[in-house]
mmCIF file of C-alpha atoms and ligand atoms in Angstrom:
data_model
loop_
_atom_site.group_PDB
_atom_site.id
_atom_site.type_symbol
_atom_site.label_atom_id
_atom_site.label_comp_id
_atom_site.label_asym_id
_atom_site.label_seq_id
_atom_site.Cartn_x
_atom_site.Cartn_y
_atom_site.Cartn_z
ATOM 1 C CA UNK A 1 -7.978 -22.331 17.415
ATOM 2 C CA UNK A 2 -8.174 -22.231 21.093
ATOM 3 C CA UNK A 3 -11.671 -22.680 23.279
ATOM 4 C CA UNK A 4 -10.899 -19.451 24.143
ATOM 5 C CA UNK A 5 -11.915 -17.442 21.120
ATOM 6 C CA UNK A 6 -15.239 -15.764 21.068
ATOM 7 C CA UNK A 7 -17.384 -16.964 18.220
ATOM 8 C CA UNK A 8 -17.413 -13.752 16.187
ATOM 9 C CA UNK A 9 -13.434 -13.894 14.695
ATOM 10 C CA UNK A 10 -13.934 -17.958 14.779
ATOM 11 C CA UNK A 11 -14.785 -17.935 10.477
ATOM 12 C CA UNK A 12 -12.380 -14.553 10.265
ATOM 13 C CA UNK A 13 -9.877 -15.133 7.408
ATOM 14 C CA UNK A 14 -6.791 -13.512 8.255
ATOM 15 C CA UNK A 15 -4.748 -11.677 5.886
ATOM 16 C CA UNK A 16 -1.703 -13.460 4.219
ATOM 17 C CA UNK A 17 1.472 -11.343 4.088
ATOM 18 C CA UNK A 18 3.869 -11.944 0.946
ATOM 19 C CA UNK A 19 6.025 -14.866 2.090
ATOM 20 C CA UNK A 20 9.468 -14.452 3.599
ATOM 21 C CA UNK A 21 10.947 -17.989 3.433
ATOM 22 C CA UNK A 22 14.302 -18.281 5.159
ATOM 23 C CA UNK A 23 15.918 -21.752 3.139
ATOM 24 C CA UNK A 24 17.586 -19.713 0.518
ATOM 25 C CA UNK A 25 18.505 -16.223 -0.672
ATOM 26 C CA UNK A 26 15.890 -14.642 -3.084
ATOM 27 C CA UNK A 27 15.969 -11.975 -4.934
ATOM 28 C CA UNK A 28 12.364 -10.429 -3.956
ATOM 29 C CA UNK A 29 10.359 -9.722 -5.947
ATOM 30 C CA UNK A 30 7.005 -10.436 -4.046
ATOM 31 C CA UNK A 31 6.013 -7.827 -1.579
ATOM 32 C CA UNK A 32 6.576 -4.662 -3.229
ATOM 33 C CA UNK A 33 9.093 -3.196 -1.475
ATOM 34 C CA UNK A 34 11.852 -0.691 -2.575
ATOM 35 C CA UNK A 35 14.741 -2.329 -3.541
ATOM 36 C CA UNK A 36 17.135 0.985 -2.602
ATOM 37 C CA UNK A 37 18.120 1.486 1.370
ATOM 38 C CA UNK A 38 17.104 4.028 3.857
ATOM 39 C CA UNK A 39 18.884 7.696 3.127
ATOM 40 C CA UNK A 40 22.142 8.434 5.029
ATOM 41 C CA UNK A 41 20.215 10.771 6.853
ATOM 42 C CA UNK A 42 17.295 8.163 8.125
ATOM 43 C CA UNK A 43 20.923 5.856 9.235
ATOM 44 C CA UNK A 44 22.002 8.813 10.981
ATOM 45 C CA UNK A 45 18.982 10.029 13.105
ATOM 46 C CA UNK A 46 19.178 6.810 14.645
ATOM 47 C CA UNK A 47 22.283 7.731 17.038
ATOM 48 C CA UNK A 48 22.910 5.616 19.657
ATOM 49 C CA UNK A 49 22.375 8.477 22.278
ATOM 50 C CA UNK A 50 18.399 7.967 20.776
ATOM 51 C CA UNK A 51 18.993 3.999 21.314
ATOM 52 C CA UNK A 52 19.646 4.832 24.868
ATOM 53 C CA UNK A 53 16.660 6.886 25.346
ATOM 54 C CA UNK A 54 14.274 3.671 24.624
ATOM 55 C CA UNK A 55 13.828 4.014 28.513
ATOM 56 C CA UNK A 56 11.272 6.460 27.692
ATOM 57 C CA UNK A 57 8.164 6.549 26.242
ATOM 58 C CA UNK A 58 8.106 8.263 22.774
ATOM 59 C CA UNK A 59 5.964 11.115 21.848
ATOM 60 C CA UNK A 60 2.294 10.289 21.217
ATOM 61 C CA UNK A 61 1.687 13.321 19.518
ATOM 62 C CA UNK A 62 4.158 12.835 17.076
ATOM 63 C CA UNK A 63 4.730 16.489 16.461
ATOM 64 C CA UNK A 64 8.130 16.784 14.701
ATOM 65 C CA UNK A 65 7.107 14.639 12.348
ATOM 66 C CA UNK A 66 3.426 15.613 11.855
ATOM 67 C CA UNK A 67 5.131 19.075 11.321
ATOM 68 C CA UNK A 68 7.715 17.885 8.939
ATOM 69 C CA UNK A 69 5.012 16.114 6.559
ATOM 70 C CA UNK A 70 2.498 18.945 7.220
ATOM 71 C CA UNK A 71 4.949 21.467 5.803
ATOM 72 C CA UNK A 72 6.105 19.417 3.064
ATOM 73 C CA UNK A 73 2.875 18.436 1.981
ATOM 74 C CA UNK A 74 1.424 21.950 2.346
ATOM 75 C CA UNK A 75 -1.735 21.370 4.947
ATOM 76 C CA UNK A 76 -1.642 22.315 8.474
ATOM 77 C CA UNK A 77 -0.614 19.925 11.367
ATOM 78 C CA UNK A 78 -4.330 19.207 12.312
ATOM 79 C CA UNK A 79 -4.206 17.449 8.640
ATOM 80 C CA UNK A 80 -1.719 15.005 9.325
ATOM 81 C CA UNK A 81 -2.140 11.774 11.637
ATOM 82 C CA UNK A 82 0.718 9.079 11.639
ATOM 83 C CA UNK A 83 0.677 5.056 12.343
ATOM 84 C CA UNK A 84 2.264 1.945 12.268
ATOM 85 C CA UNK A 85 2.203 1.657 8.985
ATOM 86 C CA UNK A 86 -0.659 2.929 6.910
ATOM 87 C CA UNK A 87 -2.220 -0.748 7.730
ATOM 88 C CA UNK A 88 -3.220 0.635 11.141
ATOM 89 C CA UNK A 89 -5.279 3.810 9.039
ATOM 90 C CA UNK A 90 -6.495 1.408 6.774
ATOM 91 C CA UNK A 91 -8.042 -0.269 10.658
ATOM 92 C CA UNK A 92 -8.751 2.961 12.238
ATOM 93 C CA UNK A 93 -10.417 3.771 9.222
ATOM 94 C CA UNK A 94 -12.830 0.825 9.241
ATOM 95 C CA UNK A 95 -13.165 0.959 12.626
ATOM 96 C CA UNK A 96 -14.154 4.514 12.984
ATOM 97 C CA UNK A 97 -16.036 5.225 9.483
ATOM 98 C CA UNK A 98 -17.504 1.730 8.883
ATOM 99 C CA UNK A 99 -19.951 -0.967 10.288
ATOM 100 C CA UNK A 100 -23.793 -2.226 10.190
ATOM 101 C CA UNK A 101 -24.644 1.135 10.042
ATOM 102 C CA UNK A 102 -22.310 2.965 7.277
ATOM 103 C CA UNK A 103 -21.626 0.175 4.645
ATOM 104 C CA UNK A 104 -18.327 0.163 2.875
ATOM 105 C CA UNK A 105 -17.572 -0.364 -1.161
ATOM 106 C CA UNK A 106 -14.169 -1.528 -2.450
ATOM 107 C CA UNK A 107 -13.098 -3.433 -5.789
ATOM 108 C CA UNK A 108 -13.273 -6.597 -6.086
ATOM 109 C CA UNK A 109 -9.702 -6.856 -7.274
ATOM 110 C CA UNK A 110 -7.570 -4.918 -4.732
ATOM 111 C CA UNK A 111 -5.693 -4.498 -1.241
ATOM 112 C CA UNK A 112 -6.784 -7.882 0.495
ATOM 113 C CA UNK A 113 -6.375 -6.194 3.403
ATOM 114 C CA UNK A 114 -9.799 -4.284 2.879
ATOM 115 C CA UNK A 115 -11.843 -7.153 2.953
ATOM 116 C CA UNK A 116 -10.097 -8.539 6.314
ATOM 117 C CA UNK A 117 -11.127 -5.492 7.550
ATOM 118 C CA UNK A 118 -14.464 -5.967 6.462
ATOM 119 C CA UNK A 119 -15.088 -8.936 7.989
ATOM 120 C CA UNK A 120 -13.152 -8.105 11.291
ATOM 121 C CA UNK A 121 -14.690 -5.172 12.042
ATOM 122 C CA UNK A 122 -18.695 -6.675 10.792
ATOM 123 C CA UNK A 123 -19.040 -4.124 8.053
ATOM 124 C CA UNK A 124 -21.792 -4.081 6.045
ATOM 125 C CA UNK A 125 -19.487 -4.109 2.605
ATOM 126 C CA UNK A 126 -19.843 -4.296 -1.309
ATOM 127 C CA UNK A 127 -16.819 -5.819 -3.459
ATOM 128 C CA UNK A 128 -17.581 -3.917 -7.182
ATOM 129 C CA UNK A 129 -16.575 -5.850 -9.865
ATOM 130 C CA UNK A 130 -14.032 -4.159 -11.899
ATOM 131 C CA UNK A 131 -14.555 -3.651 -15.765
ATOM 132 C CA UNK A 132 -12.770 -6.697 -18.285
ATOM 133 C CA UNK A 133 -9.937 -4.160 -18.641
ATOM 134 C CA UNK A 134 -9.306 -4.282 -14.596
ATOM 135 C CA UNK A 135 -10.103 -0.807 -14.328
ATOM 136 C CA UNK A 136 -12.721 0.427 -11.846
ATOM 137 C CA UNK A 137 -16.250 1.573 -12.867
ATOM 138 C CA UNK A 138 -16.991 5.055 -11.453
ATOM 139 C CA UNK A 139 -20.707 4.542 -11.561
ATOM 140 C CA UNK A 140 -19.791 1.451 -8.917
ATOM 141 C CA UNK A 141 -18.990 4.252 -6.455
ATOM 142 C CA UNK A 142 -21.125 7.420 -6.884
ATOM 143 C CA UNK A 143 -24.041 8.108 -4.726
ATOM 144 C CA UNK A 144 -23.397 4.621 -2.467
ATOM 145 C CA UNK A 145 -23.785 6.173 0.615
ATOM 146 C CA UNK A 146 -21.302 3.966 1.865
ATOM 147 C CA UNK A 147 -17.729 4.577 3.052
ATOM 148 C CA UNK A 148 -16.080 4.318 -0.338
ATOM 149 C CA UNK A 149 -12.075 2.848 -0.423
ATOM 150 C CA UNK A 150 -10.386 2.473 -3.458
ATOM 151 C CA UNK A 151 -6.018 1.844 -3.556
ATOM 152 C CA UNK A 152 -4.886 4.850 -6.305
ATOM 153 C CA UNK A 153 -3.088 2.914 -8.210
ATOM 154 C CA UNK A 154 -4.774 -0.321 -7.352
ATOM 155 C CA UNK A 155 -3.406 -3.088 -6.309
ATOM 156 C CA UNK A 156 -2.414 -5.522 -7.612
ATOM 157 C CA UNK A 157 -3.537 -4.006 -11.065
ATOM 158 C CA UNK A 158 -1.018 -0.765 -11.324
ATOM 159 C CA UNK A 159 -4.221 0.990 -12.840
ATOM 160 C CA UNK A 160 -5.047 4.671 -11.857
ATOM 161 C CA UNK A 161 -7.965 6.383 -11.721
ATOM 162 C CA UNK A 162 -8.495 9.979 -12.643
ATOM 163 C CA UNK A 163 -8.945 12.918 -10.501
ATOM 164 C CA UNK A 164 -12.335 13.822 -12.069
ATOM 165 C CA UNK A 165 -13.559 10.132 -11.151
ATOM 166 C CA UNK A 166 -12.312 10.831 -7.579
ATOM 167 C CA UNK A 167 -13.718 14.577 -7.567
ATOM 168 C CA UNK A 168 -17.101 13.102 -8.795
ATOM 169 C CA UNK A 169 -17.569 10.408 -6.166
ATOM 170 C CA UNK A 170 -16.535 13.131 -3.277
ATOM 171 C CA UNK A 171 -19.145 14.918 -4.561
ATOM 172 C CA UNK A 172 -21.776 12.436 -4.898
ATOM 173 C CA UNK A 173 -21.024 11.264 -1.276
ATOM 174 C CA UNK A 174 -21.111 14.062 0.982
ATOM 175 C CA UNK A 175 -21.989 12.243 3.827
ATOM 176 C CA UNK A 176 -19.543 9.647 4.140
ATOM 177 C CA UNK A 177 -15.706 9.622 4.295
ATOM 178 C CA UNK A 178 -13.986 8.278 0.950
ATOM 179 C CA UNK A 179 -10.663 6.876 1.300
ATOM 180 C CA UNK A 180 -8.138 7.310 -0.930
ATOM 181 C CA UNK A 181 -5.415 4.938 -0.346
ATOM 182 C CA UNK A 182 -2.157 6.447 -2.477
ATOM 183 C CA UNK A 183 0.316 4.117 -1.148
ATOM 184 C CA UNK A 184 2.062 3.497 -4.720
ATOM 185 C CA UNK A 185 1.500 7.532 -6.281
ATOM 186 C CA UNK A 186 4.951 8.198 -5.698
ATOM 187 C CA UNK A 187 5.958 5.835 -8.636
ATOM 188 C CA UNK A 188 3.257 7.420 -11.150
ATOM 189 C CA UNK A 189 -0.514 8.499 -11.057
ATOM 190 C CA UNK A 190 -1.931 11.932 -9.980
ATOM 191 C CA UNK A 191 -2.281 12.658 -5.853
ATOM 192 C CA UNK A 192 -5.645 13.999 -5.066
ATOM 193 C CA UNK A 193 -4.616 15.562 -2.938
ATOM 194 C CA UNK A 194 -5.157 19.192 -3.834
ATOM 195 C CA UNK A 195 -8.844 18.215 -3.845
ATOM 196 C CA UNK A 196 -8.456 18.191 0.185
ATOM 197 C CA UNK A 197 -9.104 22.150 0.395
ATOM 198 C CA UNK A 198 -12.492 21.245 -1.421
ATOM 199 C CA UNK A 199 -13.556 17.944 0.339
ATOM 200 C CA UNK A 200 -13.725 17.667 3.810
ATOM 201 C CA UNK A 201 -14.826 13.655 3.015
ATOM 202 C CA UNK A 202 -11.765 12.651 1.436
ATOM 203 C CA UNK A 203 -8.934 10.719 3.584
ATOM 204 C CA UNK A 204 -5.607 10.413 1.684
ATOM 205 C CA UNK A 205 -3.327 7.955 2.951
ATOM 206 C CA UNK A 206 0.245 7.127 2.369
ATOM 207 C CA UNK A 207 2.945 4.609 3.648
ATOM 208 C CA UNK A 208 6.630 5.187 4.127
ATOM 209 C CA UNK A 209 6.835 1.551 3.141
ATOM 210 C CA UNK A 210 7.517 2.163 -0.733
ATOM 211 C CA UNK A 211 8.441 5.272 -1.917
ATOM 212 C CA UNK A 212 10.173 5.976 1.216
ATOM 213 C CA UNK A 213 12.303 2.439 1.713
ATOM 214 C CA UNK A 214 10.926 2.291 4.866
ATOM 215 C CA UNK A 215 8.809 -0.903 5.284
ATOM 216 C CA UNK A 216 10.729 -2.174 8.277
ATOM 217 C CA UNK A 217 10.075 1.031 10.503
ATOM 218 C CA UNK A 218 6.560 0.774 9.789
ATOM 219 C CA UNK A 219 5.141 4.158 9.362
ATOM 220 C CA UNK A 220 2.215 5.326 7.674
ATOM 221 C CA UNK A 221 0.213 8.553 7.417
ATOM 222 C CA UNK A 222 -3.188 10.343 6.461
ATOM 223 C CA UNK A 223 -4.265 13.561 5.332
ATOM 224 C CA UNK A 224 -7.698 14.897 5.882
ATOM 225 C CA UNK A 225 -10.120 17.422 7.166
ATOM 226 C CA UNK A 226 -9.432 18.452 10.549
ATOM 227 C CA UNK A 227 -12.810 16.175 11.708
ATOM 228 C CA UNK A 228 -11.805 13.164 10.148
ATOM 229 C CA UNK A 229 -8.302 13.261 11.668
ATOM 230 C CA UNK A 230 -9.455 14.189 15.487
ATOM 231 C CA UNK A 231 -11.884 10.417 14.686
ATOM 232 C CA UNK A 232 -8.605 8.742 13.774
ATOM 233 C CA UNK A 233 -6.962 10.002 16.681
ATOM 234 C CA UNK A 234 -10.082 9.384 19.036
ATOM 235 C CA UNK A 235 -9.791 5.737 17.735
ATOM 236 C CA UNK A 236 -5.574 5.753 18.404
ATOM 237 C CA UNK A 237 -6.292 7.053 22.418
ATOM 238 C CA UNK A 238 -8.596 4.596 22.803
ATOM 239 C CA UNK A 239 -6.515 1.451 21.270
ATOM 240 C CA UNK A 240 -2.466 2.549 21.333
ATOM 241 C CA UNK A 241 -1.539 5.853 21.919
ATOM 242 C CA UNK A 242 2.009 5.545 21.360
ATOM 243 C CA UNK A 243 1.559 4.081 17.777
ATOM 244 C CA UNK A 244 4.998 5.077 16.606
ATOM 245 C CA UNK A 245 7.943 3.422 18.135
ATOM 246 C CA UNK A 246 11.094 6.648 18.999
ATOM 247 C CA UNK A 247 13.584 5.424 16.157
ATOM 248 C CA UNK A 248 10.240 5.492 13.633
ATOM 249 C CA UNK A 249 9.714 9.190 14.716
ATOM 250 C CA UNK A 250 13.307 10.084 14.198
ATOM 251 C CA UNK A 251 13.640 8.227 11.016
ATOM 252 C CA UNK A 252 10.732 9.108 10.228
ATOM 253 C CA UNK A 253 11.290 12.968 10.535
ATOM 254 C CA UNK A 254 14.499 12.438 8.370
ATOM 255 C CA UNK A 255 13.146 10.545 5.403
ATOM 256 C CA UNK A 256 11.211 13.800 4.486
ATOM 257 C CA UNK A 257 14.725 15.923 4.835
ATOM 258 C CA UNK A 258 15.998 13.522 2.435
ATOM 259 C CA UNK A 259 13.528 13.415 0.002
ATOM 260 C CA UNK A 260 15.967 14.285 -3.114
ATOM 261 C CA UNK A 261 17.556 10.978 -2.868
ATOM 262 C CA UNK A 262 13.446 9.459 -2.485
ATOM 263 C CA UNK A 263 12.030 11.235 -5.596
ATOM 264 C CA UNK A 264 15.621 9.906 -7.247
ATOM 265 C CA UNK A 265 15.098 6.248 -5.992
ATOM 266 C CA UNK A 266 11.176 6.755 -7.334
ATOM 267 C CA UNK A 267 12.171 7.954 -10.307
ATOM 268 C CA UNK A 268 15.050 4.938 -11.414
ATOM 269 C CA UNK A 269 12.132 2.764 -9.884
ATOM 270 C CA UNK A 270 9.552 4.423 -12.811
ATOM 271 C CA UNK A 271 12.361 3.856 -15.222
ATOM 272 C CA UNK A 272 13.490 -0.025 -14.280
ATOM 273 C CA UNK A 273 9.474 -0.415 -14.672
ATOM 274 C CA UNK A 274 9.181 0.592 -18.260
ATOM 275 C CA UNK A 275 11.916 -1.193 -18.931
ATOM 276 C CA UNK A 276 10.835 -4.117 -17.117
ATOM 277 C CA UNK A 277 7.390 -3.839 -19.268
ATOM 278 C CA UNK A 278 9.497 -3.790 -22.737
ATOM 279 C CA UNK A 279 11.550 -6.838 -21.688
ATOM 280 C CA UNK A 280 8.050 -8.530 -20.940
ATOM 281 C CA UNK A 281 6.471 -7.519 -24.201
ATOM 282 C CA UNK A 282 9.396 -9.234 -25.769
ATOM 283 C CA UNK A 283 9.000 -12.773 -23.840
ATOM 284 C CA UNK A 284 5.736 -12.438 -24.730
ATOM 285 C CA UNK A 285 3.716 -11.537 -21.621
ATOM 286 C CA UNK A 286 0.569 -9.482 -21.558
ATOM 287 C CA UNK A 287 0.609 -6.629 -18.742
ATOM 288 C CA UNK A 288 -1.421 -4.170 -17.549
ATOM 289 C CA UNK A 289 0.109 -0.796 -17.564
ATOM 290 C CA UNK A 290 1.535 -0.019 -14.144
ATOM 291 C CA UNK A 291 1.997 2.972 -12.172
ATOM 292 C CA UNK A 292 3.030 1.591 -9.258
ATOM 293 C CA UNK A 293 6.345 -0.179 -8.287
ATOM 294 C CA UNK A 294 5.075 -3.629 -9.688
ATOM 295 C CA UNK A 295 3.822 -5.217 -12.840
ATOM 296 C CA UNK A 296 0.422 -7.193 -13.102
ATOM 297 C CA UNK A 297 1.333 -9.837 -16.058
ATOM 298 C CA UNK A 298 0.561 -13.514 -17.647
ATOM 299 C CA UNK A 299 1.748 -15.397 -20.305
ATOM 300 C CA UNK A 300 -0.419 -17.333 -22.539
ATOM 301 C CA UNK A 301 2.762 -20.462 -21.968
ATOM 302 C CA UNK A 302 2.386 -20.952 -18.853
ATOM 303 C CA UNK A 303 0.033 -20.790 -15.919
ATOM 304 C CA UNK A 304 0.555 -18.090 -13.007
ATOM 305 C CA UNK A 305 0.790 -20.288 -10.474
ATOM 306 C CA UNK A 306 3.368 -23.095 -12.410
ATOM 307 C CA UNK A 307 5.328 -19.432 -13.427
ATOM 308 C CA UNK A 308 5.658 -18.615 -9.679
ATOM 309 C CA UNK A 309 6.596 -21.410 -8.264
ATOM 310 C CA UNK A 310 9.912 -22.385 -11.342
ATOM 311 C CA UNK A 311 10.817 -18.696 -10.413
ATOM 312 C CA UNK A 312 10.989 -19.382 -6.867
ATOM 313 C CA UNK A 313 12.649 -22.671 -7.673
ATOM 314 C CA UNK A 314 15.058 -20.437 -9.520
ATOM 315 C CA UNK A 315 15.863 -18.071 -6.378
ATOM 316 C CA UNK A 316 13.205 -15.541 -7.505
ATOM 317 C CA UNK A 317 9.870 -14.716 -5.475
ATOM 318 C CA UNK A 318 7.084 -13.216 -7.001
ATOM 319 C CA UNK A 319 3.533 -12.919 -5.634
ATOM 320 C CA UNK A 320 0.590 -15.125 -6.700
ATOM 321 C CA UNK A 321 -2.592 -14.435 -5.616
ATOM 322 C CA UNK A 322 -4.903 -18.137 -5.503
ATOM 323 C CA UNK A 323 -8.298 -15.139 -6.213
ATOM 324 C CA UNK A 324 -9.802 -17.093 -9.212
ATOM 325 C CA UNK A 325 -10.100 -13.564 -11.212
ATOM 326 C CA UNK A 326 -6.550 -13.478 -10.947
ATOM 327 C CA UNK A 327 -5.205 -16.642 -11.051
ATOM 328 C CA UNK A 328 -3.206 -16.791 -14.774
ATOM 329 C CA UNK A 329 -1.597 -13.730 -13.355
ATOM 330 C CA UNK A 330 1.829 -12.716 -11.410
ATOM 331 C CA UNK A 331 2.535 -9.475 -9.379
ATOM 332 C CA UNK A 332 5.992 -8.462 -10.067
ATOM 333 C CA UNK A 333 7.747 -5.781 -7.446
ATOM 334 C CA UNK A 334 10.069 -3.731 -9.295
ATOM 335 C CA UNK A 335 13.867 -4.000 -8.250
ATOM 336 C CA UNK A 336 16.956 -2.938 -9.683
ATOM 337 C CA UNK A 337 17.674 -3.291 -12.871
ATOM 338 C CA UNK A 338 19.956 -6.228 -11.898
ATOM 339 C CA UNK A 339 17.228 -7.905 -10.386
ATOM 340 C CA UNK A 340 14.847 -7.749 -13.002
ATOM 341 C CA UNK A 341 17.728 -9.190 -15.362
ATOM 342 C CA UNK A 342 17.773 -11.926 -13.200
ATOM 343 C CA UNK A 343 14.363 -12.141 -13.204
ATOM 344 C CA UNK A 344 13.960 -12.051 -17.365
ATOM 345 C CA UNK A 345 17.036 -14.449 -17.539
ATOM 346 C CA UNK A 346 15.349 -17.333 -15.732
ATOM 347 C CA UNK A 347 11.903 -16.002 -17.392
ATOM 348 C CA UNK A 348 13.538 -16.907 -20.515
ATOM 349 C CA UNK A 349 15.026 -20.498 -19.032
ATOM 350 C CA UNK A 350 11.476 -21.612 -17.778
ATOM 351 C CA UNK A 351 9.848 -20.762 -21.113
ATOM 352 C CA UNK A 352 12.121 -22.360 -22.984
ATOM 353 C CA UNK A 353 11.127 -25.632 -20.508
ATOM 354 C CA UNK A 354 7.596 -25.225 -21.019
HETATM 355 N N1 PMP B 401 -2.221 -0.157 0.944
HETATM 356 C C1 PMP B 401 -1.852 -0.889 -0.109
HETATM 357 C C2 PMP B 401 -2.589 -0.716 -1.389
HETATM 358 C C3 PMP B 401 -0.788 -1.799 0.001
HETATM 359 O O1 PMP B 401 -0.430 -2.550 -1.043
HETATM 360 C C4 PMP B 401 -0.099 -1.903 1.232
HETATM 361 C C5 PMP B 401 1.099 -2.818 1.369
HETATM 362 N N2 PMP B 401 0.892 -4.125 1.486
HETATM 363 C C6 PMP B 401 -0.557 -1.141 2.302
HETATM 364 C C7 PMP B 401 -1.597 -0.258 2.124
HETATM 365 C C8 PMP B 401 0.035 -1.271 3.685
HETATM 366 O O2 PMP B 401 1.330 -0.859 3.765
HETATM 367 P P1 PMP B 401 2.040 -0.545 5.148
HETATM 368 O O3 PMP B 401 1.179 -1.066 6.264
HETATM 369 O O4 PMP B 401 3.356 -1.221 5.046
HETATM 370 O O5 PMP B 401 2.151 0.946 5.207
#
């Protein structure tokens, strides 16, 4: 820490990304990713006649592809805002609809990201416990008059929450903006999104980073009320207008052209899943039942922690989280099904050790 920094970010605990280590190759497992490469299309848009054009600003608007996802998703262009990566919404989001003055509730179990935000941003927030079964309470979130965020499915649970539980906190909260964050639905779970025409509260928001094998270009977007977005976009023109890089646009823009081959890589990703939780069931792991691209899961053998690190001694990286609540467990990306052989063949080698 320098001399430099002002007092208020001096206790502010960062965020810790899923680890990329360099000394070996891995098979990934660890940051939830999609194991399938950007469409043909996304390769193509990327010409390098586009390259060239880096000279130039890109377009801050972002009105091809606020179009494209407008018209796929079936709202109108004022719905749509777009970022770099739905991290930045998750931020905007904070910044604009939370503080001292409009609290914020969020599991206690979920995005750590939320909580960073939190604290970066001096929000008045509540972390509600979630039930023994890791699924959220409604009651936790219904007449809070707070800014309400829950991940649908969480994270790093898999669980989903119904629509009615959603529709009946929108209701209860009229006043105050309640985020849903859907960046796994693609893989399972129930958008809410056709409750937008009723709520002008709720804030959907999505990532190209999953469904759309797109986490290197960074792109995220909301849907919303008109209101809400023109907020987001006040707080964009006042920290980075041009949020989205050209080749993001473009690829961007393509992605949604190509969404057959998406919805197929979703769907083989849904499959490999429910294979994946058989295969555990057999080595004896407990799980919680996943709709996401990733599998929450312990084993009674061995602790999470001593699991993770013989798998990444074994060339495979999975994600555990040092959270107390959480600690016997592993979060387990889904990959191909190759992978996840790999993955249940040393499984089986380390039990057999402990
Ligand atoms: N929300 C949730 C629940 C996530 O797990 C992630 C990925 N770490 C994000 C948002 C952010 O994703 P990105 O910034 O890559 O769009």
């Amino acid at each position: 820490m320098s001399k430099f920094l002002i007092d208020k970010y001096k206790s502010l605990e960062a965020y810790t990304p899923g680890e990329q280590p360099r000394d070996m190759k891995y098979v990934k497992l660890n940051t939830n990713e999609s194991p399938y490469p950007a469409s043909k299309k996304v390769v193509d848009s990327i010409s390098a006649e586009q390259i060239e054009k880096l000279n130039l600003y890109p377009d801050p608007e972002c009105r091809e592809l606020k179009l494209k996802l407008a018209e796929y998703y079936g709202v109108e262009y004022e719905n749509i805002f777009v970022s770099n990566g739905s991290d930045e919404i998750l931020s905007f989001a904070f910044m604009a609809f939370c503080g001292e003055q409009t609290g914020a509730v969020f599991p206690n179990i979920s995005y750590g990201f939320y909580k960073v935000y939190g604290d970066l941003y001096n929000v008045d927030y509540t972390q509600a416990a979630l039930k023994s079964d890791f699924t959220i309470d409604v009651n936790d979130y219904l007449n809070v008059n707070k800014t309400v965020v829950i991940a649908n499915p969480n994270a790093p649970t898999g669980l989903s929450i119904s629509l009615d539980d959603i529709e009946k906190i929108l209701v209860s909260n009229p006043d105050n903006v309640v985020l849903i964050d859907e960046a796994y639905i693609d893989f399972g779970g129930l958008t809410c999104l056709p409750l937008l025409k009723k709520y002008d509260n709720l804030l959907i928001v999505r990532t190209y980073s999953k469904s759309r094998s797109m986490a290197g270009a960074r792109l995220g977007f909301a849907i919303s009320s008109k209101a809400v977005i023109d907020d987001l976009n006040r707080i964009k023109y006042s920290t980075n207008p041009y949020n989205i890089n050209r080749l993001t646009l473009l690829a961007g823009a393509a992605a949604i052209d190509d969404s057959e081959y998406y919805n197929n890589c979703c769907k083989t990703v849904a499959e490999t899943r429910e294979y994946a939780k058989r295969r555990l069931s057999e080595l004896g792991f407990e799980y919680l039942d996943s709709d996401a691209n990733f599998i929450f899961a312990r084993n009674d053998k061995i602790s999470g922690e001593d699991y993770y690190l013989k798998l990444k001694e074994n060339g495979v990286l999975v994600r555990h989280f040092s959270d107390q609540k959480i600690t016997d467990y592993v979060r387990i990306t889904v990959g191909t099904r190759a992978q996840m052989d790999v993955l249940f063949e040393k499984t089986e080698k380390i039990l057999s050790e402990v």
